């Protein structure tokens, strides 16, 4: 009986080793990575941009110009951070050029500080601005907002304008998403 007690665990151990040796090697588990962005294309204006998953795009018309407003998914992003993203394709104003816009934003204007960053790329027809501006909100509370503002010349008649803003104290937390939205905005090729 004592021999049988020693023999059973040995048999079990040998059987288990044989089963593991015969089993095919374990394959590493491949997890499909969920996409963190999607491409939004507006069929009416021809504007398109890459949008973080969960954010919504609303088309609206303001002063006769169709624009896209991108809304973050969480209430605190809309309220505390006061995220405001608008993309539009608009006509050039009389006498307006990228060089003149760059010069204007290099100087303070009222509650807007001089731009911290002005990247003017004449050959690409692009102007990238990073600036802060203040304003009073309810109960005379002064809020400073930080803006990433991009102008992209589409042709002699139109300019694509993308403005991504948030309260300055919250901007850093949402910088990647705001940059993604503003830098990806473009006019779909092949549209008139």
mmCIF file with all atom_site columns, C-alpha atoms in Angstrom:
data_model
loop_
_atom_site.group_PDB
_atom_site.id
_atom_site.type_symbol
_atom_site.label_atom_id
_atom_site.label_alt_id
_atom_site.label_comp_id
_atom_site.label_asym_id
_atom_site.label_entity_id
_atom_site.label_seq_id
_atom_site.pdbx_PDB_ins_code
_atom_site.Cartn_x
_atom_site.Cartn_y
_atom_site.Cartn_z
_atom_site.occupancy
_atom_site.B_iso_or_equiv
_atom_site.pdbx_formal_charge
_atom_site.auth_seq_id
_atom_site.auth_comp_id
_atom_site.auth_asym_id
_atom_site.auth_atom_id
_atom_site.pdbx_PDB_model_num
ATOM 1   C CA . UNK A 1 1   ? 0.000   0.000  0.000   1.00 0.00 ? 1   UNK A CA 1
ATOM 2   C CA . UNK A 1 2   ? 2.875   2.297  0.800   1.00 0.00 ? 2   UNK A CA 1
ATOM 3   C CA . UNK A 1 3   ? 4.411   1.589  -2.586  1.00 0.00 ? 3   UNK A CA 1
ATOM 4   C CA . UNK A 1 4   ? 1.136   2.425  -4.304  1.00 0.00 ? 4   UNK A CA 1
ATOM 5   C CA . UNK A 1 5   ? 0.985   5.784  -2.495  1.00 0.00 ? 5   UNK A CA 1
ATOM 6   C CA . UNK A 1 6   ? 4.426   6.659  -3.844  1.00 0.00 ? 6   UNK A CA 1
ATOM 7   C CA . UNK A 1 7   ? 3.656   5.239  -7.254  1.00 0.00 ? 7   UNK A CA 1
ATOM 8   C CA . UNK A 1 8   ? 0.439   7.240  -7.972  1.00 0.00 ? 8   UNK A CA 1
ATOM 9   C CA . UNK A 1 9   ? 1.993   10.721 -7.641  1.00 0.00 ? 9   UNK A CA 1
ATOM 10  C CA . UNK A 1 10  ? 4.864   9.604  -9.859  1.00 0.00 ? 10  UNK A CA 1
ATOM 11  C CA . UNK A 1 11  ? 2.473   8.305  -12.513 1.00 0.00 ? 11  UNK A CA 1
ATOM 12  C CA . UNK A 1 12  ? 0.415   11.483 -12.338 1.00 0.00 ? 12  UNK A CA 1
ATOM 13  C CA . UNK A 1 13  ? 3.547   13.631 -12.714 1.00 0.00 ? 13  UNK A CA 1
ATOM 14  C CA . UNK A 1 14  ? 4.782   11.612 -15.713 1.00 0.00 ? 14  UNK A CA 1
ATOM 15  C CA . UNK A 1 15  ? 1.331   11.745 -17.361 1.00 0.00 ? 15  UNK A CA 1
ATOM 16  C CA . UNK A 1 16  ? 1.106   15.508 -16.871 1.00 0.00 ? 16  UNK A CA 1
ATOM 17  C CA . UNK A 1 17  ? 4.599   16.057 -18.328 1.00 0.00 ? 17  UNK A CA 1
ATOM 18  C CA . UNK A 1 18  ? 3.728   13.918 -21.374 1.00 0.00 ? 18  UNK A CA 1
ATOM 19  C CA . UNK A 1 19  ? 0.498   15.872 -21.923 1.00 0.00 ? 19  UNK A CA 1
ATOM 20  C CA . UNK A 1 20  ? 2.303   19.234 -21.785 1.00 0.00 ? 20  UNK A CA 1
ATOM 21  C CA . UNK A 1 21  ? 5.037   17.962 -24.103 1.00 0.00 ? 21  UNK A CA 1
ATOM 22  C CA . UNK A 1 22  ? 2.455   16.783 -26.677 1.00 0.00 ? 22  UNK A CA 1
ATOM 23  C CA . UNK A 1 23  ? 0.402   20.005 -26.563 1.00 0.00 ? 23  UNK A CA 1
ATOM 24  C CA . UNK A 1 24  ? 1.143   22.590 -29.255 1.00 0.00 ? 24  UNK A CA 1
ATOM 25  C CA . UNK A 1 25  ? 3.114   25.599 -28.054 1.00 0.00 ? 25  UNK A CA 1
ATOM 26  C CA . UNK A 1 26  ? 0.974   28.405 -26.726 1.00 0.00 ? 26  UNK A CA 1
ATOM 27  C CA . UNK A 1 27  ? 0.449   31.217 -29.211 1.00 0.00 ? 27  UNK A CA 1
ATOM 28  C CA . UNK A 1 28  ? 0.772   34.743 -27.910 1.00 0.00 ? 28  UNK A CA 1
ATOM 29  C CA . UNK A 1 29  ? -2.616  36.363 -27.657 1.00 0.00 ? 29  UNK A CA 1
ATOM 30  C CA . UNK A 1 30  ? -3.073  39.075 -30.244 1.00 0.00 ? 30  UNK A CA 1
ATOM 31  C CA . UNK A 1 31  ? -5.324  41.833 -29.130 1.00 0.00 ? 31  UNK A CA 1
ATOM 32  C CA . UNK A 1 32  ? -6.754  44.069 -31.807 1.00 0.00 ? 32  UNK A CA 1
ATOM 33  C CA . UNK A 1 33  ? -5.965  47.593 -30.813 1.00 0.00 ? 33  UNK A CA 1
ATOM 34  C CA . UNK A 1 34  ? -9.050  49.754 -30.948 1.00 0.00 ? 34  UNK A CA 1
ATOM 35  C CA . UNK A 1 35  ? -8.684  52.784 -33.153 1.00 0.00 ? 35  UNK A CA 1
ATOM 36  C CA . UNK A 1 36  ? -8.389  55.975 -31.158 1.00 0.00 ? 36  UNK A CA 1
ATOM 37  C CA . UNK A 1 37  ? -9.400  58.227 -34.052 1.00 0.00 ? 37  UNK A CA 1
ATOM 38  C CA . UNK A 1 38  ? -11.719 58.347 -37.035 1.00 0.00 ? 38  UNK A CA 1
ATOM 39  C CA . UNK A 1 39  ? -11.880 60.422 -40.209 1.00 0.00 ? 39  UNK A CA 1
ATOM 40  C CA . UNK A 1 40  ? -14.800 62.836 -40.483 1.00 0.00 ? 40  UNK A CA 1
ATOM 41  C CA . UNK A 1 41  ? -15.671 64.237 -43.915 1.00 0.00 ? 41  UNK A CA 1
ATOM 42  C CA . UNK A 1 42  ? -18.376 66.849 -44.360 1.00 0.00 ? 42  UNK A CA 1
ATOM 43  C CA . UNK A 1 43  ? -20.125 66.192 -47.695 1.00 0.00 ? 43  UNK A CA 1
ATOM 44  C CA . UNK A 1 44  ? -21.403 69.759 -48.070 1.00 0.00 ? 44  UNK A CA 1
ATOM 45  C CA . UNK A 1 45  ? -18.335 71.886 -47.300 1.00 0.00 ? 45  UNK A CA 1
ATOM 46  C CA . UNK A 1 46  ? -15.728 69.315 -48.378 1.00 0.00 ? 46  UNK A CA 1
ATOM 47  C CA . UNK A 1 47  ? -13.843 69.722 -45.093 1.00 0.00 ? 47  UNK A CA 1
ATOM 48  C CA . UNK A 1 48  ? -12.342 66.681 -43.427 1.00 0.00 ? 48  UNK A CA 1
ATOM 49  C CA . UNK A 1 49  ? -10.427 66.081 -40.232 1.00 0.00 ? 49  UNK A CA 1
ATOM 50  C CA . UNK A 1 50  ? -9.227  63.327 -37.931 1.00 0.00 ? 50  UNK A CA 1
ATOM 51  C CA . UNK A 1 51  ? -11.314 63.183 -34.755 1.00 0.00 ? 51  UNK A CA 1
ATOM 52  C CA . UNK A 1 52  ? -10.515 61.429 -31.449 1.00 0.00 ? 52  UNK A CA 1
ATOM 53  C CA . UNK A 1 53  ? -12.913 58.565 -30.712 1.00 0.00 ? 53  UNK A CA 1
ATOM 54  C CA . UNK A 1 54  ? -15.821 59.721 -28.577 1.00 0.00 ? 54  UNK A CA 1
ATOM 55  C CA . UNK A 1 55  ? -15.697 63.304 -29.826 1.00 0.00 ? 55  UNK A CA 1
ATOM 56  C CA . UNK A 1 56  ? -18.615 64.433 -32.019 1.00 0.00 ? 56  UNK A CA 1
ATOM 57  C CA . UNK A 1 57  ? -18.666 66.761 -35.005 1.00 0.00 ? 57  UNK A CA 1
ATOM 58  C CA . UNK A 1 58  ? -21.578 69.121 -35.571 1.00 0.00 ? 58  UNK A CA 1
ATOM 59  C CA . UNK A 1 59  ? -22.028 71.140 -38.719 1.00 0.00 ? 59  UNK A CA 1
ATOM 60  C CA . UNK A 1 60  ? -23.548 74.599 -38.357 1.00 0.00 ? 60  UNK A CA 1
ATOM 61  C CA . UNK A 1 61  ? -23.871 77.797 -40.346 1.00 0.00 ? 61  UNK A CA 1
ATOM 62  C CA . UNK A 1 62  ? -22.664 81.078 -38.874 1.00 0.00 ? 62  UNK A CA 1
ATOM 63  C CA . UNK A 1 63  ? -22.927 84.331 -40.844 1.00 0.00 ? 63  UNK A CA 1
ATOM 64  C CA . UNK A 1 64  ? -23.590 82.339 -44.003 1.00 0.00 ? 64  UNK A CA 1
ATOM 65  C CA . UNK A 1 65  ? -20.436 80.212 -43.630 1.00 0.00 ? 65  UNK A CA 1
ATOM 66  C CA . UNK A 1 66  ? -20.691 76.500 -42.875 1.00 0.00 ? 66  UNK A CA 1
ATOM 67  C CA . UNK A 1 67  ? -18.386 75.419 -40.088 1.00 0.00 ? 67  UNK A CA 1
ATOM 68  C CA . UNK A 1 68  ? -17.661 72.260 -38.158 1.00 0.00 ? 68  UNK A CA 1
ATOM 69  C CA . UNK A 1 69  ? -17.746 72.346 -34.373 1.00 0.00 ? 69  UNK A CA 1
ATOM 70  C CA . UNK A 1 70  ? -16.060 69.463 -32.563 1.00 0.00 ? 70  UNK A CA 1
ATOM 71  C CA . UNK A 1 71  ? -17.482 68.585 -29.145 1.00 0.00 ? 71  UNK A CA 1
ATOM 72  C CA . UNK A 1 72  ? -15.517 66.552 -26.561 1.00 0.00 ? 72  UNK A CA 1
ATOM 73  C CA . UNK A 1 73  ? -17.258 63.586 -24.904 1.00 0.00 ? 73  UNK A CA 1
ATOM 74  C CA . UNK A 1 74  ? -17.088 64.594 -21.233 1.00 0.00 ? 74  UNK A CA 1
ATOM 75  C CA . UNK A 1 75  ? -18.975 67.392 -19.515 1.00 0.00 ? 75  UNK A CA 1
ATOM 76  C CA . UNK A 1 76  ? -15.887 68.663 -17.644 1.00 0.00 ? 76  UNK A CA 1
ATOM 77  C CA . UNK A 1 77  ? -14.062 69.013 -20.971 1.00 0.00 ? 77  UNK A CA 1
ATOM 78  C CA . UNK A 1 78  ? -16.899 71.183 -22.242 1.00 0.00 ? 78  UNK A CA 1
ATOM 79  C CA . UNK A 1 79  ? -17.410 73.138 -19.031 1.00 0.00 ? 79  UNK A CA 1
ATOM 80  C CA . UNK A 1 80  ? -14.272 73.389 -16.892 1.00 0.00 ? 80  UNK A CA 1
ATOM 81  C CA . UNK A 1 81  ? -11.799 73.199 -19.765 1.00 0.00 ? 81  UNK A CA 1
ATOM 82  C CA . UNK A 1 82  ? -14.186 75.107 -22.072 1.00 0.00 ? 82  UNK A CA 1
ATOM 83  C CA . UNK A 1 83  ? -12.835 73.335 -25.147 1.00 0.00 ? 83  UNK A CA 1
ATOM 84  C CA . UNK A 1 84  ? -13.907 75.075 -28.347 1.00 0.00 ? 84  UNK A CA 1
ATOM 85  C CA . UNK A 1 85  ? -12.939 73.664 -31.748 1.00 0.00 ? 85  UNK A CA 1
ATOM 86  C CA . UNK A 1 86  ? -14.186 75.216 -34.992 1.00 0.00 ? 86  UNK A CA 1
ATOM 87  C CA . UNK A 1 87  ? -13.088 74.428 -38.540 1.00 0.00 ? 87  UNK A CA 1
ATOM 88  C CA . UNK A 1 88  ? -14.313 76.433 -41.524 1.00 0.00 ? 88  UNK A CA 1
ATOM 89  C CA . UNK A 1 89  ? -13.511 77.270 -45.102 1.00 0.00 ? 89  UNK A CA 1
ATOM 90  C CA . UNK A 1 90  ? -14.166 80.953 -45.622 1.00 0.00 ? 90  UNK A CA 1
ATOM 91  C CA . UNK A 1 91  ? -13.479 83.623 -48.237 1.00 0.00 ? 91  UNK A CA 1
ATOM 92  C CA . UNK A 1 92  ? -10.497 85.923 -47.827 1.00 0.00 ? 92  UNK A CA 1
ATOM 93  C CA . UNK A 1 93  ? -11.423 89.282 -46.328 1.00 0.00 ? 93  UNK A CA 1
ATOM 94  C CA . UNK A 1 94  ? -10.549 92.388 -48.299 1.00 0.00 ? 94  UNK A CA 1
ATOM 95  C CA . UNK A 1 95  ? -6.777  92.994 -48.095 1.00 0.00 ? 95  UNK A CA 1
ATOM 96  C CA . UNK A 1 96  ? -6.208  89.915 -45.923 1.00 0.00 ? 96  UNK A CA 1
ATOM 97  C CA . UNK A 1 97  ? -3.077  87.801 -46.494 1.00 0.00 ? 97  UNK A CA 1
ATOM 98  C CA . UNK A 1 98  ? -1.207  85.263 -44.413 1.00 0.00 ? 98  UNK A CA 1
ATOM 99  C CA . UNK A 1 99  ? 1.738   87.669 -44.092 1.00 0.00 ? 99  UNK A CA 1
ATOM 100 C CA . UNK A 1 100 ? -0.565  90.406 -42.759 1.00 0.00 ? 100 UNK A CA 1
ATOM 101 C CA . UNK A 1 101 ? -2.233  87.975 -40.328 1.00 0.00 ? 101 UNK A CA 1
ATOM 102 C CA . UNK A 1 102 ? 1.207   86.880 -39.069 1.00 0.00 ? 102 UNK A CA 1
ATOM 103 C CA . UNK A 1 103 ? 2.227   90.508 -38.506 1.00 0.00 ? 103 UNK A CA 1
ATOM 104 C CA . UNK A 1 104 ? -1.065  91.270 -36.711 1.00 0.00 ? 104 UNK A CA 1
ATOM 105 C CA . UNK A 1 105 ? -0.729  88.317 -34.329 1.00 0.00 ? 105 UNK A CA 1
ATOM 106 C CA . UNK A 1 106 ? 2.873   89.202 -33.457 1.00 0.00 ? 106 UNK A CA 1
ATOM 107 C CA . UNK A 1 107 ? 1.459   92.272 -31.703 1.00 0.00 ? 107 UNK A CA 1
ATOM 108 C CA . UNK A 1 108 ? -0.880  92.467 -28.718 1.00 0.00 ? 108 UNK A CA 1
ATOM 109 C CA . UNK A 1 109 ? -4.440  93.470 -29.597 1.00 0.00 ? 109 UNK A CA 1
ATOM 110 C CA . UNK A 1 110 ? -6.783  94.346 -26.731 1.00 0.00 ? 110 UNK A CA 1
ATOM 111 C CA . UNK A 1 111 ? -7.246  91.296 -24.519 1.00 0.00 ? 111 UNK A CA 1
ATOM 112 C CA . UNK A 1 112 ? -5.217  89.101 -26.883 1.00 0.00 ? 112 UNK A CA 1
ATOM 113 C CA . UNK A 1 113 ? -1.525  88.745 -26.051 1.00 0.00 ? 113 UNK A CA 1
ATOM 114 C CA . UNK A 1 114 ? 1.117   88.736 -28.751 1.00 0.00 ? 114 UNK A CA 1
ATOM 115 C CA . UNK A 1 115 ? 1.335   85.208 -30.156 1.00 0.00 ? 115 UNK A CA 1
ATOM 116 C CA . UNK A 1 116 ? 3.813   82.950 -28.373 1.00 0.00 ? 116 UNK A CA 1
ATOM 117 C CA . UNK A 1 117 ? 4.366   81.051 -31.617 1.00 0.00 ? 117 UNK A CA 1
ATOM 118 C CA . UNK A 1 118 ? 4.063   82.325 -35.185 1.00 0.00 ? 118 UNK A CA 1
ATOM 119 C CA . UNK A 1 119 ? 5.050   79.825 -37.899 1.00 0.00 ? 119 UNK A CA 1
ATOM 120 C CA . UNK A 1 120 ? 4.510   81.382 -41.301 1.00 0.00 ? 120 UNK A CA 1
ATOM 121 C CA . UNK A 1 121 ? 5.262   79.088 -44.222 1.00 0.00 ? 121 UNK A CA 1
ATOM 122 C CA . UNK A 1 122 ? 4.663   81.124 -47.397 1.00 0.00 ? 122 UNK A CA 1
ATOM 123 C CA . UNK A 1 123 ? 5.420   78.283 -49.851 1.00 0.00 ? 123 UNK A CA 1
ATOM 124 C CA . UNK A 1 124 ? 3.014   75.916 -48.109 1.00 0.00 ? 124 UNK A CA 1
ATOM 125 C CA . UNK A 1 125 ? 0.457   78.698 -47.689 1.00 0.00 ? 125 UNK A CA 1
ATOM 126 C CA . UNK A 1 126 ? 0.153   78.016 -43.969 1.00 0.00 ? 126 UNK A CA 1
ATOM 127 C CA . UNK A 1 127 ? 0.201   80.104 -40.804 1.00 0.00 ? 127 UNK A CA 1
ATOM 128 C CA . UNK A 1 128 ? 0.248   78.441 -37.360 1.00 0.00 ? 128 UNK A CA 1
ATOM 129 C CA . UNK A 1 129 ? -0.380  80.592 -34.295 1.00 0.00 ? 129 UNK A CA 1
ATOM 130 C CA . UNK A 1 130 ? -0.332  79.849 -30.573 1.00 0.00 ? 130 UNK A CA 1
ATOM 131 C CA . UNK A 1 131 ? -1.619  82.707 -28.422 1.00 0.00 ? 131 UNK A CA 1
ATOM 132 C CA . UNK A 1 132 ? -3.530  83.528 -25.248 1.00 0.00 ? 132 UNK A CA 1
ATOM 133 C CA . UNK A 1 133 ? -6.449  85.869 -24.774 1.00 0.00 ? 133 UNK A CA 1
ATOM 134 C CA . UNK A 1 134 ? -8.433  86.899 -21.735 1.00 0.00 ? 134 UNK A CA 1
ATOM 135 C CA . UNK A 1 135 ? -12.113 87.584 -21.261 1.00 0.00 ? 135 UNK A CA 1
ATOM 136 C CA . UNK A 1 136 ? -14.634 88.112 -18.518 1.00 0.00 ? 136 UNK A CA 1
ATOM 137 C CA . UNK A 1 137 ? -17.169 85.390 -17.878 1.00 0.00 ? 137 UNK A CA 1
ATOM 138 C CA . UNK A 1 138 ? -20.026 85.157 -15.357 1.00 0.00 ? 138 UNK A CA 1
ATOM 139 C CA . UNK A 1 139 ? -19.615 87.060 -12.086 1.00 0.00 ? 139 UNK A CA 1
ATOM 140 C CA . UNK A 1 140 ? -16.791 89.132 -13.561 1.00 0.00 ? 140 UNK A CA 1
ATOM 141 C CA . UNK A 1 141 ? -14.380 86.194 -13.496 1.00 0.00 ? 141 UNK A CA 1
ATOM 142 C CA . UNK A 1 142 ? -11.351 86.752 -15.747 1.00 0.00 ? 142 UNK A CA 1
ATOM 143 C CA . UNK A 1 143 ? -10.482 83.643 -17.758 1.00 0.00 ? 143 UNK A CA 1
ATOM 144 C CA . UNK A 1 144 ? -7.386  83.233 -19.925 1.00 0.00 ? 144 UNK A CA 1
ATOM 145 C CA . UNK A 1 145 ? -7.830  81.002 -22.955 1.00 0.00 ? 145 UNK A CA 1
ATOM 146 C CA . UNK A 1 146 ? -5.105  79.448 -25.061 1.00 0.00 ? 146 UNK A CA 1
ATOM 147 C CA . UNK A 1 147 ? -5.616  79.138 -28.806 1.00 0.00 ? 147 UNK A CA 1
ATOM 148 C CA . UNK A 1 148 ? -4.022  77.035 -31.510 1.00 0.00 ? 148 UNK A CA 1
ATOM 149 C CA . UNK A 1 149 ? -5.097  78.836 -34.680 1.00 0.00 ? 149 UNK A CA 1
ATOM 150 C CA . UNK A 1 150 ? -4.188  77.617 -38.158 1.00 0.00 ? 150 UNK A CA 1
ATOM 151 C CA . UNK A 1 151 ? -4.810  79.343 -41.475 1.00 0.00 ? 151 UNK A CA 1
ATOM 152 C CA . UNK A 1 152 ? -4.271  77.292 -44.644 1.00 0.00 ? 152 UNK A CA 1
ATOM 153 C CA . UNK A 1 153 ? -4.587  79.009 -48.017 1.00 0.00 ? 153 UNK A CA 1
ATOM 154 C CA . UNK A 1 154 ? -6.702  76.826 -50.300 1.00 0.00 ? 154 UNK A CA 1
ATOM 155 C CA . UNK A 1 155 ? -6.694  79.101 -53.343 1.00 0.00 ? 155 UNK A CA 1
ATOM 156 C CA . UNK A 1 156 ? -6.878  82.814 -54.193 1.00 0.00 ? 156 UNK A CA 1
ATOM 157 C CA . UNK A 1 157 ? -10.445 83.040 -52.928 1.00 0.00 ? 157 UNK A CA 1
ATOM 158 C CA . UNK A 1 158 ? -10.599 80.814 -49.833 1.00 0.00 ? 158 UNK A CA 1
ATOM 159 C CA . UNK A 1 159 ? -8.745  80.065 -46.621 1.00 0.00 ? 159 UNK A CA 1
ATOM 160 C CA . UNK A 1 160 ? -9.254  77.123 -44.287 1.00 0.00 ? 160 UNK A CA 1
ATOM 161 C CA . UNK A 1 161 ? -9.327  78.333 -40.686 1.00 0.00 ? 161 UNK A CA 1
ATOM 162 C CA . UNK A 1 162 ? -9.005  75.908 -37.768 1.00 0.00 ? 162 UNK A CA 1
ATOM 163 C CA . UNK A 1 163 ? -9.160  77.206 -34.205 1.00 0.00 ? 163 UNK A CA 1
ATOM 164 C CA . UNK A 1 164 ? -8.735  74.912 -31.199 1.00 0.00 ? 164 UNK A CA 1
ATOM 165 C CA . UNK A 1 165 ? -9.041  76.630 -27.823 1.00 0.00 ? 165 UNK A CA 1
ATOM 166 C CA . UNK A 1 166 ? -9.326  75.755 -24.145 1.00 0.00 ? 166 UNK A CA 1
ATOM 167 C CA . UNK A 1 167 ? -8.848  77.487 -20.822 1.00 0.00 ? 167 UNK A CA 1
ATOM 168 C CA . UNK A 1 168 ? -5.119  78.092 -20.422 1.00 0.00 ? 168 UNK A CA 1
ATOM 169 C CA . UNK A 1 169 ? -4.985  76.132 -17.155 1.00 0.00 ? 169 UNK A CA 1
ATOM 170 C CA . UNK A 1 170 ? -6.440  73.039 -18.900 1.00 0.00 ? 170 UNK A CA 1
ATOM 171 C CA . UNK A 1 171 ? -4.873  73.346 -22.372 1.00 0.00 ? 171 UNK A CA 1
ATOM 172 C CA . UNK A 1 172 ? -1.873  71.122 -21.626 1.00 0.00 ? 172 UNK A CA 1
ATOM 173 C CA . UNK A 1 173 ? -4.147  68.207 -20.643 1.00 0.00 ? 173 UNK A CA 1
ATOM 174 C CA . UNK A 1 174 ? -5.891  68.280 -24.014 1.00 0.00 ? 174 UNK A CA 1
ATOM 175 C CA . UNK A 1 175 ? -3.009  69.454 -26.207 1.00 0.00 ? 175 UNK A CA 1
ATOM 176 C CA . UNK A 1 176 ? -2.639  66.185 -28.194 1.00 0.00 ? 176 UNK A CA 1
ATOM 177 C CA . UNK A 1 177 ? -6.318  66.021 -29.125 1.00 0.00 ? 177 UNK A CA 1
ATOM 178 C CA . UNK A 1 178 ? -6.477  69.725 -29.978 1.00 0.00 ? 178 UNK A CA 1
ATOM 179 C CA . UNK A 1 179 ? -3.362  69.503 -32.137 1.00 0.00 ? 179 UNK A CA 1
ATOM 180 C CA . UNK A 1 180 ? -4.730  66.403 -33.879 1.00 0.00 ? 180 UNK A CA 1
ATOM 181 C CA . UNK A 1 181 ? -7.957  68.215 -34.717 1.00 0.00 ? 181 UNK A CA 1
ATOM 182 C CA . UNK A 1 182 ? -6.404  71.458 -35.937 1.00 0.00 ? 182 UNK A CA 1
ATOM 183 C CA . UNK A 1 183 ? -3.446  70.004 -37.829 1.00 0.00 ? 183 UNK A CA 1
ATOM 184 C CA . UNK A 1 184 ? -5.511  67.330 -39.579 1.00 0.00 ? 184 UNK A CA 1
ATOM 185 C CA . UNK A 1 185 ? -8.182  69.719 -40.896 1.00 0.00 ? 185 UNK A CA 1
ATOM 186 C CA . UNK A 1 186 ? -8.062  69.983 -44.669 1.00 0.00 ? 186 UNK A CA 1
ATOM 187 C CA . UNK A 1 187 ? -10.185 70.571 -47.713 1.00 0.00 ? 187 UNK A CA 1
ATOM 188 C CA . UNK A 1 188 ? -10.891 67.284 -49.496 1.00 0.00 ? 188 UNK A CA 1
ATOM 189 C CA . UNK A 1 189 ? -8.941  67.083 -52.750 1.00 0.00 ? 189 UNK A CA 1
ATOM 190 C CA . UNK A 1 190 ? -10.947 67.120 -55.956 1.00 0.00 ? 190 UNK A CA 1
ATOM 191 C CA . UNK A 1 191 ? -13.664 69.418 -54.605 1.00 0.00 ? 191 UNK A CA 1
ATOM 192 C CA . UNK A 1 192 ? -14.518 72.726 -56.254 1.00 0.00 ? 192 UNK A CA 1
#
